[in-house]
mmCIF file of C-alpha atoms in Angstrom:
data_model
loop_
_atom_site.group_PDB
_atom_site.id
_atom_site.type_symbol
_atom_site.label_atom_id
_atom_site.label_comp_id
_atom_site.label_asym_id
_atom_site.label_seq_id
_atom_site.Cartn_x
_atom_site.Cartn_y
_atom_site.Cartn_z
ATOM 1 C CA MET I 20 50.002 33.018 -11.241
ATOM 2 C CA SER I 21 48.250 31.186 -8.513
ATOM 3 C CA SER I 22 50.528 30.522 -5.685
ATOM 4 C CA GLY I 23 48.243 28.342 -3.826
ATOM 5 C CA PRO I 24 48.068 24.260 -3.743
ATOM 6 C CA ARG I 25 48.128 22.863 -7.080
ATOM 7 C CA LYS I 26 44.787 20.763 -7.882
ATOM 8 C CA ALA I 27 45.286 16.762 -8.653
ATOM 9 C CA PRO I 28 43.622 15.749 -11.414
ATOM 10 C CA PRO I 29 39.921 13.945 -11.576
ATOM 11 C CA ILE I 30 40.218 10.829 -10.902
ATOM 12 C CA GLU I 31 37.877 9.117 -13.307
ATOM 13 C CA ARG I 32 35.875 5.646 -12.685
ATOM 14 C CA THR I 33 33.447 4.199 -15.001
ATOM 15 C CA LEU I 34 29.810 2.456 -12.857
ATOM 16 C CA PRO I 35 28.595 0.059 -15.142
ATOM 17 C CA CYS I 36 24.914 -0.176 -14.309
ATOM 18 C CA SER I 37 22.034 -2.175 -16.180
ATOM 19 C CA LEU I 38 19.069 -0.942 -17.992
ATOM 20 C CA GLU I 39 16.769 -1.953 -14.873
ATOM 21 C CA GLU I 40 18.882 -0.361 -13.156
ATOM 22 C CA LEU I 41 18.758 2.522 -14.799
ATOM 23 C CA TYR I 42 15.469 2.533 -15.722
ATOM 24 C CA LYS I 43 13.954 2.215 -12.185
ATOM 25 C CA GLY I 44 16.915 3.961 -10.665
ATOM 26 C CA THR I 45 18.964 2.663 -7.787
ATOM 27 C CA THR I 46 21.372 2.972 -5.178
ATOM 28 C CA LYS I 47 25.018 1.599 -5.185
ATOM 29 C CA LYS I 48 27.682 1.760 -2.890
ATOM 30 C CA MET I 49 31.371 2.397 -4.272
ATOM 31 C CA LYS I 50 34.446 1.065 -1.540
ATOM 32 C CA ILE I 51 37.132 3.674 -2.205
ATOM 33 C CA SER I 52 40.781 3.057 -0.590
ATOM 34 C CA ARG I 53 42.799 6.669 -0.659
ATOM 35 C CA GLU I 54 45.716 7.761 1.580
ATOM 36 C CA ILE I 55 44.564 11.126 3.552
ATOM 37 C CA ALA I 56 47.796 13.340 5.597
ATOM 38 C CA ASP I 57 47.480 13.926 9.324
ATOM 39 C CA ALA I 58 48.546 16.814 11.437
ATOM 40 C CA SER I 59 52.509 16.013 11.035
ATOM 41 C CA GLY I 60 51.798 15.720 7.268
ATOM 42 C CA LYS I 61 52.074 11.507 7.713
ATOM 43 C CA THR I 62 50.094 9.913 5.084
ATOM 44 C CA LEU I 63 47.672 6.447 5.972
ATOM 45 C CA PRO I 64 45.512 4.592 4.206
ATOM 46 C CA VAL I 65 41.904 4.693 4.993
ATOM 47 C CA GLU I 66 38.580 3.317 3.158
ATOM 48 C CA GLU I 67 35.144 4.926 2.202
ATOM 49 C CA ILE I 68 32.288 3.677 1.439
ATOM 50 C CA LEU I 69 30.388 6.145 -1.244
ATOM 51 C CA THR I 70 26.500 5.953 -1.793
ATOM 52 C CA ILE I 71 25.750 7.420 -5.541
ATOM 53 C CA ASP I 72 22.467 7.663 -6.269
ATOM 54 C CA ILE I 73 21.381 6.988 -9.728
ATOM 55 C CA LYS I 74 18.274 8.515 -10.136
ATOM 56 C CA PRO I 75 15.368 6.938 -13.123
ATOM 57 C CA GLY I 76 16.112 7.264 -16.430
ATOM 58 C CA TRP I 77 19.717 8.311 -16.199
ATOM 59 C CA LYS I 78 21.825 7.750 -19.688
ATOM 60 C CA LYS I 79 25.779 6.305 -20.170
ATOM 61 C CA GLY I 80 28.414 9.232 -19.691
ATOM 62 C CA THR I 81 26.448 10.559 -16.946
ATOM 63 C CA LYS I 82 28.622 11.898 -14.393
ATOM 64 C CA ILE I 83 28.407 11.939 -10.411
ATOM 65 C CA THR I 84 31.563 13.944 -9.049
ATOM 66 C CA PHE I 85 33.120 13.353 -5.334
ATOM 67 C CA PRO I 86 35.173 16.412 -4.818
ATOM 68 C CA GLU I 87 38.377 16.154 -3.276
ATOM 69 C CA LYS I 88 38.164 12.314 -2.814
ATOM 70 C CA GLY I 89 41.693 11.760 -3.976
ATOM 71 C CA ASN I 90 44.601 11.330 -2.628
ATOM 72 C CA GLU I 91 46.222 13.762 -0.071
ATOM 73 C CA GLU I 92 49.484 14.916 -0.598
ATOM 74 C CA PRO I 93 51.487 18.385 0.476
ATOM 75 C CA ASN I 94 50.587 21.335 -1.202
ATOM 76 C CA VAL I 95 48.030 19.284 -3.577
ATOM 77 C CA VAL I 96 44.514 19.789 -3.231
ATOM 78 C CA PRO I 97 43.066 16.328 -3.072
ATOM 79 C CA ALA I 98 41.332 14.904 -6.876
ATOM 80 C CA ASP I 99 38.112 15.073 -7.727
ATOM 81 C CA LEU I 100 36.840 11.072 -7.899
ATOM 82 C CA VAL I 101 34.218 10.856 -10.740
ATOM 83 C CA PHE I 102 32.180 8.178 -11.939
ATOM 84 C CA ILE I 103 30.397 7.656 -15.431
ATOM 85 C CA ILE I 104 27.473 5.704 -15.810
ATOM 86 C CA ASP I 105 28.159 3.243 -18.783
ATOM 87 C CA GLU I 106 24.992 0.782 -19.801
ATOM 88 C CA LYS I 107 25.567 -2.972 -20.042
ATOM 89 C CA PRO I 108 23.637 -4.662 -22.570
ATOM 90 C CA HIS I 109 20.392 -5.925 -21.791
ATOM 91 C CA SER I 110 19.230 -9.044 -23.212
ATOM 92 C CA VAL I 111 15.557 -8.103 -24.726
ATOM 93 C CA PHE I 112 16.104 -3.968 -25.019
ATOM 94 C CA THR I 113 17.993 -1.185 -26.311
ATOM 95 C CA ARG I 114 18.127 2.421 -25.622
ATOM 96 C CA ASP I 115 17.576 4.709 -27.861
ATOM 97 C CA GLY I 116 17.530 8.215 -25.902
ATOM 98 C CA ASN I 117 14.480 8.468 -23.707
ATOM 99 C CA ASP I 118 13.198 4.990 -26.198
ATOM 100 C CA LEU I 119 13.450 1.651 -25.510
ATOM 101 C CA VAL I 120 13.245 -0.312 -28.754
ATOM 102 C CA ILE I 121 12.240 -4.307 -29.188
ATOM 103 C CA HIS I 122 12.942 -6.896 -32.310
ATOM 104 C CA GLN I 123 10.789 -9.350 -32.753
ATOM 105 C CA ARG I 124 11.105 -12.371 -35.367
ATOM 106 C CA ILE I 125 7.571 -13.675 -36.650
ATOM 107 C CA SER I 126 6.883 -15.365 -39.767
ATOM 108 C CA LEU I 127 5.366 -14.412 -43.417
ATOM 109 C CA ALA I 128 2.210 -15.940 -41.890
ATOM 110 C CA GLU I 129 1.554 -13.586 -38.719
ATOM 111 C CA ALA I 130 2.887 -10.717 -40.591
ATOM 112 C CA LEU I 131 -0.138 -10.946 -42.684
ATOM 113 C CA THR I 132 -2.450 -12.127 -40.779
ATOM 114 C CA GLY I 133 -1.791 -9.475 -37.385
ATOM 115 C CA TYR I 134 -0.029 -10.659 -34.525
ATOM 116 C CA THR I 135 0.421 -10.344 -30.484
ATOM 117 C CA VAL I 136 3.358 -8.617 -28.821
ATOM 118 C CA HIS I 137 3.787 -10.467 -25.494
ATOM 119 C CA LEU I 138 6.693 -9.294 -23.277
ATOM 120 C CA THR I 139 7.978 -7.755 -19.656
ATOM 121 C CA THR I 140 8.914 -4.651 -18.690
ATOM 122 C CA LEU I 141 12.170 -3.355 -17.210
ATOM 123 C CA ASP I 142 9.882 -2.837 -14.250
ATOM 124 C CA GLY I 143 8.359 -6.497 -14.314
ATOM 125 C CA ARG I 144 5.021 -5.170 -16.013
ATOM 126 C CA LYS I 145 3.481 -8.251 -18.382
ATOM 127 C CA LEU I 146 1.969 -6.187 -21.810
ATOM 128 C CA THR I 147 0.182 -8.095 -24.473
ATOM 129 C CA ILE I 148 -0.124 -5.468 -27.420
ATOM 130 C CA PRO I 149 -1.933 -6.736 -30.675
ATOM 131 C CA ILE I 150 -1.311 -5.476 -33.917
ATOM 132 C CA ASN I 151 -3.758 -5.678 -36.471
ATOM 133 C CA ASN I 152 -2.250 -3.859 -38.879
ATOM 134 C CA VAL I 153 -0.196 -6.263 -41.999
ATOM 135 C CA ILE I 154 3.495 -5.756 -41.143
ATOM 136 C CA HIS I 155 5.835 -4.835 -43.505
ATOM 137 C CA PRO I 156 9.583 -4.834 -43.657
ATOM 138 C CA ASN I 157 10.909 -1.495 -41.452
ATOM 139 C CA TYR I 158 7.365 -1.695 -39.861
ATOM 140 C CA GLU I 159 7.811 -0.114 -36.684
ATOM 141 C CA GLU I 160 4.527 -0.121 -33.774
ATOM 142 C CA VAL I 161 4.989 2.733 -31.195
ATOM 143 C CA VAL I 162 4.017 2.379 -27.866
ATOM 144 C CA PRO I 163 3.794 5.688 -26.450
ATOM 145 C CA ARG I 164 4.986 6.096 -22.467
ATOM 146 C CA GLU I 165 6.730 2.346 -22.089
ATOM 147 C CA GLY I 166 10.457 4.373 -22.445
ATOM 148 C CA MET I 167 12.674 5.206 -19.968
ATOM 149 C CA PRO I 168 12.237 7.596 -17.699
ATOM 150 C CA ILE I 169 13.421 11.005 -18.292
ATOM 151 C CA PRO I 170 16.140 12.594 -15.944
ATOM 152 C CA LYS I 171 14.485 15.836 -15.251
ATOM 153 C CA GLU I 172 10.025 14.993 -15.521
ATOM 154 C CA PRO I 173 10.281 11.992 -13.873
ATOM 155 C CA SER I 174 6.670 11.543 -14.595
ATOM 156 C CA LYS I 175 7.216 11.290 -18.469
ATOM 157 C CA ARG I 176 8.970 8.409 -20.303
ATOM 158 C CA GLY I 177 10.186 7.574 -24.023
ATOM 159 C CA ASN I 178 8.317 5.252 -25.839
ATOM 160 C CA LEU I 179 8.830 1.629 -26.692
ATOM 161 C CA ARG I 180 9.327 0.881 -30.162
ATOM 162 C CA ILE I 181 8.608 -2.530 -31.594
ATOM 163 C CA LYS I 182 10.817 -3.351 -34.891
ATOM 164 C CA PHE I 183 9.709 -7.010 -36.781
ATOM 165 C CA ASN I 184 12.383 -9.574 -38.222
ATOM 166 C CA ILE I 185 10.152 -11.078 -40.624
ATOM 167 C CA LYS I 186 10.861 -14.622 -41.856
ATOM 168 C CA PHE I 187 10.240 -15.108 -45.038
ATOM 169 C CA PRO I 188 9.483 -18.807 -46.513
ATOM 170 C CA THR I 189 12.910 -20.459 -48.095
ATOM 171 C CA ARG I 190 11.090 -22.585 -50.282
ATOM 172 C CA LEU I 191 6.487 -22.592 -51.467
ATOM 173 C CA THR I 192 5.227 -25.701 -53.137
ATOM 174 C CA ALA I 193 3.555 -25.551 -56.250
ATOM 175 C CA GLU I 194 0.172 -25.292 -54.620
ATOM 176 C CA GLN I 195 1.319 -23.458 -52.129
ATOM 177 C CA LYS I 196 2.079 -20.564 -54.901
ATOM 178 C CA THR I 197 -1.508 -21.183 -56.478
ATOM 179 C CA GLY I 198 -3.217 -21.164 -53.134
ATOM 180 C CA ILE I 199 -1.094 -17.312 -51.957
ATOM 181 C CA LYS I 200 -1.876 -16.429 -55.522
ATOM 182 C CA LYS I 201 -5.214 -17.136 -54.843
ATOM 183 C CA LEU I 202 -5.438 -15.186 -51.613
ATOM 184 C CA LEU I 203 -3.625 -12.199 -52.640
ATOM 185 C CA ALA I 204 -5.562 -11.881 -56.413
ATOM 186 C CA SER I 205 -7.546 -8.420 -55.779
#
């Protein structure tokens, strides 16, 4: 049996981050309020600012621990304060491990004749990606090293995966059907 003071259970808080913040890395300042005990044992409220350095490529669920930043009470070791990274939804990209995934809506004509993807990366660069292959349902264009940074190897990155939703026409005229049959006859 241990006779020392017991430690309070950890206090966990989520820390929402945008995909841009997780891509580039950022510093967040969190204001906390807690009770500390003075020499006589009286508790006093204090506010502190904690600095959290978010490294490029960190994933949802990453934990940052500030030891013993909980309230101080007699005969209790203060709780650790744990921040857990959460990822806010993004309007263009979704994250899949170290990869970034983007969906593009294209017409059937673009799927058959070629399409150029224009997009802005999470760090503000403009990419132009020409696709000359026939884009079929389930086709995926992979752009190497344009995904999320890999935290343990910052010089490496995941991939950018472009997926396509092909809009098929709802109806064709008799002339269009004849024309397509002629064009696609092999």
